[in-house]
Coordinates of C-alpha atoms and ligand atoms in Angstrom, one line a residue:
X173 CA -16.0 -14.7 13.1
X174 CA -13.5 -11.8 13.0
X175 CA -10.6 -14.3 12.6
X176 CA -11.8 -15.5 9.2
X177 CA -9.8 -14.8 6.1
X178 CA -11.4 -13.8 2.8
X179 CA -11.1 -17.3 1.5
X180 CA -12.8 -18.7 4.7
X181 CA -15.5 -16.1 4.5
X182 CA -16.3 -17.0 0.9
X183 CA -16.6 -20.7 1.9
X184 CA -18.8 -19.8 4.9
X185 CA -21.1 -17.6 2.9
X186 CA -21.3 -20.3 0.1
X187 CA -22.1 -23.0 2.7
X188 CA -24.7 -20.7 4.4
X189 CA -22.9 -20.9 7.7
X190 CA -23.6 -17.1 8.2
X191 CA -24.8 -14.3 6.1
X192 CA -22.9 -11.2 4.9
X193 CA -25.3 -9.1 7.0
X194 CA -24.4 -11.0 10.2
X195 CA -20.7 -10.9 9.5
X196 CA -20.9 -7.1 8.7
X197 CA -22.7 -6.4 12.0
X198 CA -20.0 -8.4 14.0
X199 CA -17.2 -6.5 12.3
X200 CA -18.9 -3.1 12.7
X201 CA -19.3 -3.8 16.4
X202 CA -15.7 -4.9 16.7
X203 CA -14.5 -1.7 15.0
X204 CA -16.7 0.4 17.3
X205 CA -15.2 -1.4 20.3
X206 CA -11.5 -1.6 19.3
X207 CA -10.7 1.1 16.8
X208 CA -10.5 3.9 19.4
X209 CA -7.2 2.4 20.4
X210 CA -5.9 2.3 16.9
X211 CA -7.4 5.2 15.0
X212 CA -7.3 3.2 11.8
X213 CA -10.5 4.6 10.3
X214 CA -11.3 8.2 9.2
X215 CA -14.9 7.4 8.2
X216 CA -17.2 4.5 8.9
X217 CA -19.9 3.7 6.3
X218 CA -22.3 1.6 8.4
X219 CA -25.4 2.3 6.4
X220 CA -23.7 1.6 3.1
X221 CA -22.2 -1.6 4.5
X222 CA -25.4 -3.0 5.7
X223 CA -27.2 -2.1 2.5
X224 CA -24.3 -3.8 0.4
X225 CA -24.3 -6.8 2.7
X226 CA -28.1 -7.3 2.3
X227 CA -27.8 -6.9 -1.4
X228 CA -24.9 -9.5 -1.5
X229 CA -27.0 -11.9 0.5
X230 CA -29.9 -11.5 -1.9
X231 CA -27.6 -12.1 -4.9
X232 CA -26.3 -15.3 -3.3
X233 CA -29.9 -16.4 -2.6
X234 CA -30.5 -15.9 -6.3
X235 CA -27.7 -18.4 -7.1
X236 CA -24.8 -16.0 -7.7
X237 CA -21.4 -16.8 -6.3
X238 CA -18.0 -15.2 -6.2
X239 CA -15.2 -14.9 -3.7
X240 CA -15.9 -11.2 -3.0
X241 CA -19.7 -11.5 -2.9
X242 CA -20.5 -10.3 0.6
X243 CA -16.9 -9.9 1.7
X244 CA -16.3 -7.0 4.1
X245 CA -13.4 -4.6 3.1
X246 CA -12.4 -1.0 3.6
X247 CA -10.7 1.5 1.3
X248 CA -7.7 3.7 1.9
X249 CA -9.2 7.2 2.1
X250 CA -7.7 8.3 -1.2
X251 CA -10.0 6.2 -3.3
X252 CA -12.9 8.4 -4.3
X253 CA -16.2 7.1 -3.0
X254 CA -19.3 8.8 -4.3
X255 CA -21.1 10.9 -1.7
X256 CA -18.7 9.9 1.0
X257 CA -15.9 12.0 2.4
X258 CA -12.6 11.3 0.6
X259 CA -10.0 13.2 2.7
X260 CA -6.7 11.8 1.6
X261 CA -5.7 12.2 5.3
X262 CA -5.7 16.0 4.8
X263 CA -7.4 19.0 6.2
X264 CA -7.4 20.2 2.6
X265 CA -10.0 17.6 1.7
X266 CA -11.8 17.3 5.1
X267 CA -15.0 18.6 3.5
X268 CA -14.6 16.8 0.2
X269 CA -17.3 14.3 -0.8
X270 CA -16.3 12.7 -4.1
X271 CA -18.8 13.0 -6.9
X272 CA -17.9 9.6 -8.3
X273 CA -16.4 6.2 -7.3
X274 CA -12.8 5.3 -8.2
X275 CA -12.6 2.4 -10.7
X276 CA -11.3 0.2 -8.0
X277 CA -14.2 1.1 -5.7
X278 CA -16.7 0.5 -8.4
X279 CA -15.2 -2.8 -9.5
X280 CA -15.1 -4.2 -5.9
X281 CA -18.7 -3.0 -5.3
X282 CA -19.8 -4.7 -8.5
X283 CA -18.1 -7.9 -7.3
X284 CA -20.2 -7.7 -4.2
X285 CA -17.6 -6.5 -1.6
X286 CA -19.0 -4.6 1.4
X287 CA -17.4 -1.3 2.3
X288 CA -17.1 -0.8 6.1
X289 CA -15.3 2.5 5.8
X290 CA -12.4 4.6 4.7
X291 CA -9.1 4.1 6.4
X292 CA -6.6 6.5 7.9
X293 CA -3.4 7.3 6.0
X294 CA -0.5 9.7 5.8
X295 CA -1.5 13.0 4.4
X296 CA -1.7 12.7 0.6
X297 CA 0.1 9.3 1.0
X298 CA 3.4 11.0 2.0
X299 CA 5.0 9.1 4.8
X300 CA 6.2 5.8 6.2
X301 CA 4.7 6.0 9.7
X302 CA 1.1 7.2 9.3
X303 CA 1.9 10.1 11.6
X304 CA 1.3 12.9 9.0
X305 CA -2.5 12.3 8.9
X306 CA -4.7 15.3 9.8
X307 CA -6.8 12.8 11.7
X308 CA -4.0 11.8 14.0
X309 CA -1.5 8.9 14.0
X310 CA -2.5 5.3 13.6
X311 CA -1.2 2.8 16.3
X312 CA 0.4 -0.5 15.5
X313 CA -1.8 -3.3 17.0
X314 CA 1.4 -5.2 17.9
X315 CA 2.4 -2.5 20.2
X316 CA 0.3 0.6 20.6
X317 CA 3.3 2.8 21.2
X318 CA 4.7 2.0 17.8
X319 CA 3.9 3.2 14.3
X320 CA 2.1 0.8 11.9
X321 CA 4.1 2.0 8.8
X322 CA 2.6 4.1 6.1
X323 CA 1.1 5.5 4.1
X324 CA -1.6 2.8 4.1
X325 CA -1.2 2.5 7.9
X326 CA -4.9 2.6 8.6
X327 CA -5.7 -0.3 6.2
X328 CA -2.8 -2.3 7.7
X329 CA -3.6 -1.7 11.4
X330 CA -7.3 -2.5 10.8
X331 CA -6.5 -5.8 9.0
X332 CA -3.8 -6.8 11.5
X333 CA -6.1 -6.2 14.4
X334 CA -8.8 -8.4 12.8
X335 CA -11.2 -5.6 12.4
X336 CA -11.8 -6.8 8.9
X337 CA -10.1 -9.4 6.6
X338 CA -8.6 -7.2 3.9
X339 CA -8.4 -3.6 2.6
X340 CA -7.1 -1.6 -0.3
X341 CA -4.0 0.4 -0.2
X342 CA -1.7 2.3 -2.6
X343 CA 2.0 2.1 -3.0
X344 CA 4.1 5.0 -4.5
X345 CA 7.3 4.0 -2.8
X346 CA 6.3 1.2 -0.5
X347 CA 3.1 2.2 1.1
X348 CA 1.5 -1.2 0.8
X349 CA 4.5 -3.4 1.4
X350 CA 6.1 -1.4 4.3
X351 CA 3.0 -1.2 6.5
X352 CA 2.3 -4.9 5.7
X353 CA 5.8 -5.7 6.9
X354 CA 5.4 -3.7 10.1
X355 CA 2.0 -5.2 11.0
X356 CA 2.5 -8.9 9.9
X357 CA 0.4 -8.8 6.8
X358 CA 0.8 -9.8 3.2
X359 CA 0.6 -6.8 0.8
X360 CA 1.1 -6.6 -2.9
X361 CA 2.0 -3.7 -5.1
X362 CA 1.0 -4.7 -8.7
X363 CA 2.8 -3.8 -11.9
X364 CA 2.4 -0.2 -12.8
X365 CA -0.7 0.0 -15.0
X366 CA -2.3 -3.3 -13.7
X367 CA -4.8 -1.6 -11.4
X368 CA -6.6 1.6 -12.5
X369 CA -5.6 4.9 -11.0
X370 CA -8.8 6.6 -12.0
X371 CA -10.4 8.1 -8.9
X372 CA -7.3 7.5 -6.8
X373 CA -6.1 10.9 -5.6
X374 CA -2.7 11.4 -7.2
X375 CA 0.5 11.7 -5.3
X376 CA 3.2 10.8 -7.9
X377 CA 1.4 9.7 -11.0
X378 CA 4.2 7.7 -12.6
X379 CA 4.7 5.7 -9.4
X380 CA 1.3 5.3 -7.7
X381 CA -0.4 1.9 -7.8
X382 CA -3.3 0.4 -5.9
X383 CA -3.2 -3.0 -4.4
X384 CA -4.4 -5.4 -1.7
X385 CA -3.5 -5.7 2.0
X386 CA -4.6 -9.0 3.7
X387 CA -3.3 -11.6 6.1
X388 CA -2.5 -14.2 3.5
X389 CA -1.3 -14.4 -0.1
X390 CA -4.5 -16.4 -0.9
X391 CA -6.6 -13.4 0.2
X392 CA -4.4 -10.9 -1.7
X393 CA -5.1 -13.0 -4.8
X394 CA -8.8 -12.7 -4.2
X395 CA -8.8 -8.9 -3.6
X396 CA -6.4 -8.3 -6.5
X397 CA -8.7 -10.2 -8.8
X398 CA -11.4 -7.7 -8.0
X399 CA -9.1 -4.7 -8.5
X400 CA -7.1 -5.4 -11.6
X401 CA -7.9 -4.9 -15.2
X402 CA -7.8 -2.5 -18.1
X403 CA -9.5 0.9 -17.6
X404 CA -9.9 3.2 -20.6
X405 CA -10.3 6.1 -18.2
X406 CA -6.7 5.7 -17.0
X407 CA -4.3 6.5 -19.8
X408 CA -1.5 4.4 -18.2
X409 CA -3.8 1.4 -17.6
X410 CA -2.5 -1.6 -19.6
X411 CA -4.7 -3.7 -21.8
X412 CA -3.5 -7.1 -20.7
X413 CA -5.8 -10.0 -19.8
X414 CA -6.1 -10.5 -16.0
X415 CA -5.1 -14.1 -15.1
X416 CA -6.9 -16.1 -12.5
X417 CA -4.7 -15.3 -9.5
X418 CA -6.2 -17.9 -7.2
X419 CA -5.5 -20.6 -9.8
X420 CA -1.9 -19.5 -9.9
X421 CA -1.4 -20.4 -6.2
X422 CA -0.5 -24.1 -6.5
X423 CA 2.6 -24.1 -8.6
X424 CA 5.6 -26.1 -7.5
X425 CA 8.7 -24.1 -6.5
X426 CA 11.0 -26.9 -7.8
X427 CA 13.8 -25.2 -9.7
X428 CA 12.5 -21.7 -9.0
X429 CA 15.5 -19.3 -9.3
X430 CA 15.6 -16.8 -6.4
X431 CA 18.0 -13.9 -6.6
X432 CA 19.3 -12.3 -3.4
X433 CA 21.0 -8.9 -4.2
X434 CA 24.2 -8.5 -2.4
X435 CA 23.6 -4.7 -2.0
X436 CA 20.6 -5.5 0.3
X437 CA 22.9 -6.5 3.1
X438 CA 24.5 -3.2 3.8
X439 CA 25.2 -1.5 7.1
X440 CA 21.7 0.0 7.4
X441 CA 20.0 -3.4 7.7
X442 CA 19.2 -4.6 11.2
X443 CA 21.2 -7.9 11.5
X444 CA 18.3 -9.6 13.1
X445 CA 16.2 -8.9 10.0
X446 CA 19.0 -10.1 7.8
X447 CA 18.9 -13.4 9.8
X448 CA 15.1 -13.7 9.2
X449 CA 15.5 -13.1 5.5
X450 CA 18.1 -15.9 5.3
X451 CA 15.8 -18.2 7.3
X452 CA 13.0 -17.5 4.7
X453 CA 15.5 -18.4 2.0
X454 CA 16.2 -21.7 3.7
X455 CA 12.5 -22.4 3.9
X456 CA 12.1 -21.8 0.1
X457 CA 15.1 -24.0 -0.6
X458 CA 13.4 -26.8 1.2
X459 CA 10.5 -26.3 -1.3
X460 CA 12.9 -26.7 -4.2
X461 CA 14.0 -23.2 -5.0
X462 CA 17.6 -22.5 -6.0
X463 CA 19.3 -19.4 -4.6
X464 CA 21.7 -17.2 -6.5
X465 CA 23.5 -14.0 -5.4
X466 CA 22.8 -11.2 -7.8
X467 CA 23.7 -7.5 -8.0
X468 CA 21.6 -4.3 -8.4
X469 CA 24.5 -1.9 -8.7
X470 CA 22.5 1.3 -8.9
X471 CA 20.4 0.7 -5.8
X472 CA 22.4 3.3 -3.8
X473 CA 20.9 6.0 -6.0
X474 CA 17.3 4.9 -5.5
X475 CA 16.4 7.1 -2.5
X476 CA 17.8 10.3 -3.9
X477 CA 16.1 9.6 -7.3
X478 CA 12.8 8.9 -5.7
X479 CA 12.9 11.9 -3.3
X480 CA 13.3 14.2 -6.3
X481 CA 10.9 12.5 -8.7
X482 CA 8.0 11.9 -6.3
X483 CA 8.0 15.4 -4.8
X484 CA 8.3 16.9 -8.3
X485 CA 5.2 15.0 -9.5
X486 CA 3.5 15.8 -6.2
X487 CA 4.1 19.5 -6.5
X488 CA 2.4 19.4 -9.9
X489 CA -0.5 17.2 -8.8
X490 CA -1.2 19.1 -5.7
X491 CA -1.3 22.5 -7.5
X492 CA -5.0 21.8 -8.1
X493 CA -5.8 22.3 -4.4
X494 CA -6.0 26.1 -4.6
X495 CA -9.0 26.9 -2.5
X496 CA -11.1 27.7 -5.5
X497 CA -12.7 24.6 -6.9
X498 CA -12.8 22.2 -4.0
X499 CA -11.2 21.6 -0.7
X500 CA -10.3 24.0 2.1
X501 CA -10.7 27.7 1.6
X502 CA -9.4 30.3 4.1
X503 CA -11.8 32.8 5.8
X504 CA -12.1 36.3 4.3
X505 CA -9.4 36.3 1.7
X506 CA -8.1 39.8 0.9
X507 CA -7.3 39.1 -2.7
X508 CA -6.6 36.1 -5.0
X509 CA -3.0 35.7 -3.8
X510 CA -4.0 35.8 -0.2
X511 CA -6.7 33.1 -1.0
X512 CA -4.1 30.8 -2.6
X513 CA -1.5 31.3 0.1
X514 CA -3.7 31.0 3.1
X515 CA -5.9 28.2 1.8
X516 CA -2.8 26.1 0.9
X517 CA -0.9 27.1 4.0
X518 CA -3.8 26.1 6.3
X519 CA -4.9 23.1 4.3
X520 CA -1.6 21.2 3.9
X521 CA 0.4 19.8 6.8
X522 CA 4.2 20.2 7.2
X523 CA 5.4 17.1 5.3
X524 CA 3.2 17.9 2.3
X525 CA 4.4 21.5 2.2
X526 CA 8.0 20.2 2.4
X527 CA 7.5 17.9 -0.6
X528 CA 5.8 20.7 -2.6
X529 CA 8.7 23.0 -2.0
X530 CA 11.3 20.3 -2.9
X531 CA 9.4 19.3 -6.0
X532 CA 8.8 22.9 -7.2
X533 CA 12.5 23.6 -6.7
X534 CA 13.6 20.5 -8.7
X535 CA 11.2 21.4 -11.5
X536 CA 12.2 25.1 -11.7
X537 CA 13.8 26.4 -14.8
X538 CA 17.4 26.5 -13.7
X539 CA 17.3 23.2 -11.9
X540 CA 15.2 20.9 -14.1
X541 CA 18.1 19.4 -16.0
X542 CA 20.3 19.1 -12.9
X543 CA 17.8 17.4 -10.7
X544 CA 14.6 16.1 -12.3
X545 CA 16.1 15.0 -15.7
X546 CA 19.1 13.5 -14.0
X547 CA 17.0 11.4 -11.6
X548 CA 14.9 10.2 -14.5
X549 CA 18.1 8.9 -16.1
X550 CA 19.0 7.2 -12.9
X551 CA 15.5 5.7 -12.8
X552 CA 16.3 4.1 -16.2
X553 CA 19.5 2.6 -14.8
X554 CA 17.7 1.1 -11.9
X555 CA 15.2 -0.5 -14.3
X556 CA 18.0 -1.8 -16.4
X557 CA 19.6 -3.4 -13.3
X558 CA 16.3 -5.3 -12.8
X559 CA 16.0 -6.3 -16.4
X560 CA 19.5 -7.8 -16.2
X561 CA 18.8 -9.6 -13.0
X562 CA 15.6 -11.1 -14.3
X563 CA 17.6 -12.7 -17.1
X564 CA 19.2 -14.8 -14.4
X565 CA 16.5 -15.3 -11.8
X566 CA 12.7 -15.7 -11.5
X567 CA 12.2 -13.8 -8.3
X568 CA 14.2 -11.3 -6.2
X569 CA 14.1 -11.7 -2.5
X570 CA 15.2 -9.5 0.4
X571 CA 14.0 -7.5 3.4
X572 CA 11.0 -5.2 3.0
X573 CA 12.4 -2.7 5.5
X574 CA 15.8 -2.2 7.1
X575 CA 14.2 -1.9 10.6
X576 CA 11.1 -3.1 12.4
X577 CA 8.4 -0.5 13.5
X578 CA 9.7 2.4 15.5
X579 CA 8.2 4.3 18.4
X580 CA 5.6 7.0 17.6
X581 CA 7.4 10.3 17.2
X582 CA 10.9 8.8 17.0
X583 CA 11.6 10.0 13.5
X584 CA 9.5 13.1 13.5
X585 CA 12.3 15.6 13.8
X586 CA 14.3 13.9 11.0
X587 CA 12.4 13.3 7.8
X588 CA 15.4 11.8 6.1
X589 CA 15.6 9.0 8.7
X590 CA 12.0 8.1 7.7
X591 CA 12.9 8.3 3.9
X592 CA 15.7 5.8 4.5
X593 CA 13.2 3.2 5.6
X594 CA 12.0 3.1 2.0
X595 CA 15.3 1.9 0.6
X596 CA 14.1 -1.6 -0.3
X597 CA 10.7 -0.8 -1.6
X598 CA 11.0 2.3 -3.8
X599 CA 13.1 0.6 -6.6
X600 CA 10.0 -1.5 -7.6
X601 CA 8.0 1.8 -8.1
X602 CA 10.8 3.5 -10.0
X603 CA 11.0 0.4 -12.3
X604 CA 7.2 -0.2 -12.3
X605 CA 7.7 -3.8 -11.1
X606 CA 5.3 -5.9 -8.9
X607 CA 6.4 -6.5 -5.3
X608 CA 5.0 -8.4 -2.4
X609 CA 5.8 -8.3 1.4
X610 CA 5.0 -11.4 3.5
X611 CA 5.4 -12.0 7.2
X612 CA 8.7 -13.7 8.0
X613 CA 9.2 -13.5 11.8
X614 CA 9.6 -11.1 14.7
X615 CA 12.2 -8.9 16.3
X616 CA 11.5 -7.8 19.9
X617 CA 7.9 -8.8 19.4
X618 CA 7.5 -6.7 16.3
X619 CA 6.8 -8.2 12.9
X620 CA 9.3 -8.4 10.1
X621 CA 8.5 -8.7 6.3
X622 CA 10.3 -10.3 3.4
X623 CA 9.9 -8.7 0.0
X624 CA 9.6 -10.6 -3.2
X625 CA 9.9 -8.9 -6.6
X626 CA 9.0 -10.3 -10.0
X627 CA 9.1 -9.3 -13.7
X628 CA 6.2 -7.2 -15.1
X629 CA 2.8 -8.8 -14.8
X630 CA 4.1 -11.8 -12.7
X631 CA 1.8 -11.0 -9.7
X632 CA 0.7 -14.7 -9.9
X633 CA 4.3 -15.8 -9.4
X634 CA 4.7 -13.6 -6.3
X635 CA 1.4 -14.8 -4.9
X636 CA 2.3 -18.5 -5.6
X637 CA 5.7 -18.2 -3.9
X638 CA 4.2 -16.4 -0.9
X639 CA 1.3 -19.0 -0.7
X640 CA 3.7 -21.9 -0.8
X641 CA 5.8 -20.3 2.0
X642 CA 2.7 -19.7 4.0
X643 CA 1.6 -23.3 3.7
X644 CA 4.9 -24.2 5.4
X645 CA 5.2 -21.5 8.0
X646 CA 2.9 -19.9 10.5
X647 CA 4.2 -16.3 10.9
X648 CA 1.2 -15.0 9.0
X649 CA -1.3 -16.6 11.5
X650 CA 0.2 -14.8 14.6
X651 CA -2.3 -12.4 16.1
X652 CA -1.4 -9.3 18.2
X653 CA -2.4 -9.7 21.8
X654 CA -5.5 -7.8 22.7
X655 CA -7.0 -8.2 19.2
Ligands
LIG194 N1 7.4 6.6 2.2 C1 7.3 7.0 0.8 C2 6.9 8.5 0.7 O1 6.7 9.1 1.7 C3 6.3 6.2 0.1 C4 4.9 6.6 0.3 C5 3.9 5.8 -0.6 O2 4.2 4.8 -1.1 N2 2.8 6.4 -0.8 O3 6.9 9.0 -0.4

């Protein structure tokens, strides 16, 4: 039963082949048995899950239907869940029980989804390896000595290991797409403003966006449907109607114009990944797509721009964790300054402290114009590159990451080496565009992802292209040994 996708679960529940309660029990037992190897969960919510599963079964018995009614999922542990620890992967929030549900959590619960637990993540979503969590690193089910990617690494590892069919993630610079690529999943970062950020603990507010992680594009469509929509509580939420994503999956790719940026194939890209990217292009050509070389001339500036803007916003967002209102408070503070310093010094890990320092520096009086403002201008140039490209093509295709997963600890001593892994994903966040990563092959037994980018609000187009690709390939069906 653990092999079923969300779409298959919906059919099984509708045909009364099994109940949500039965399925939930199977998956909870599987998590208890296998998660100790992976460390993909921070908290399990067994009681809530069984209660939600029974309620979903009762709703179905009363004639209700819906693709998420009774479907087991998990939330990245930065979505606030009422009465349940919401740690953000940090010692700072180890004792924090959210007083309310995030909009995404509330919407999915209302649709009948069953929450199995809260997944592990990089501390405050800062990272590409899921090694900065206060709760310990997450292991990649494809090889337990390798990282699963980050920061939504717990969601990715759990879904890849068939502990559950789908989970939520968030993506500030790649944290849905990159772990999806490294664990053989499909992951979608929606257009900025498509999914409410209310109740999502902020990292960099102008870049953060929640989205689905699942094995197939079909399942991402189902989960996104439950997450997306206007929310008056989030001032950057966009009041656009939400299309029927599942209905968008069956479009023909005949004549679809796919742009492949020449800047993507630089020296940093593993040539074996470049080959798999070109193989995916060939596959899409067979389905009728036409390929065009394009250029994104400002791409080289993306990493420096992101690693000023994201830490700047983070330093501001994280100033609320001061040991006074909530979160970790040091023992016996001597005075207010001591309280602030020790509470923050003890509560935040090394990578979070590094980002706060970089961000506070970039925002400080003498440097604001030289760094923060400058990078905001570069951000606009990057967006303009995309706007020009989308005048010529319908989709942009390339690698999701320059390398496959790396060994646990391999990049710990060199944070910049990890930052470089984000080179293909962060531009979509800087421009606010939707992006999807889909499984496209293996290198040394480790999964490789191909990234698709589309114009604003064209999530349906991304899902359709990925679905058509998945109807004609079987990479996404491969299962890691032992799971
Ligand atoms: N790796 C990037 C960072 O550390 C992206 C993280 C994310 O998308 N949350 O900032």
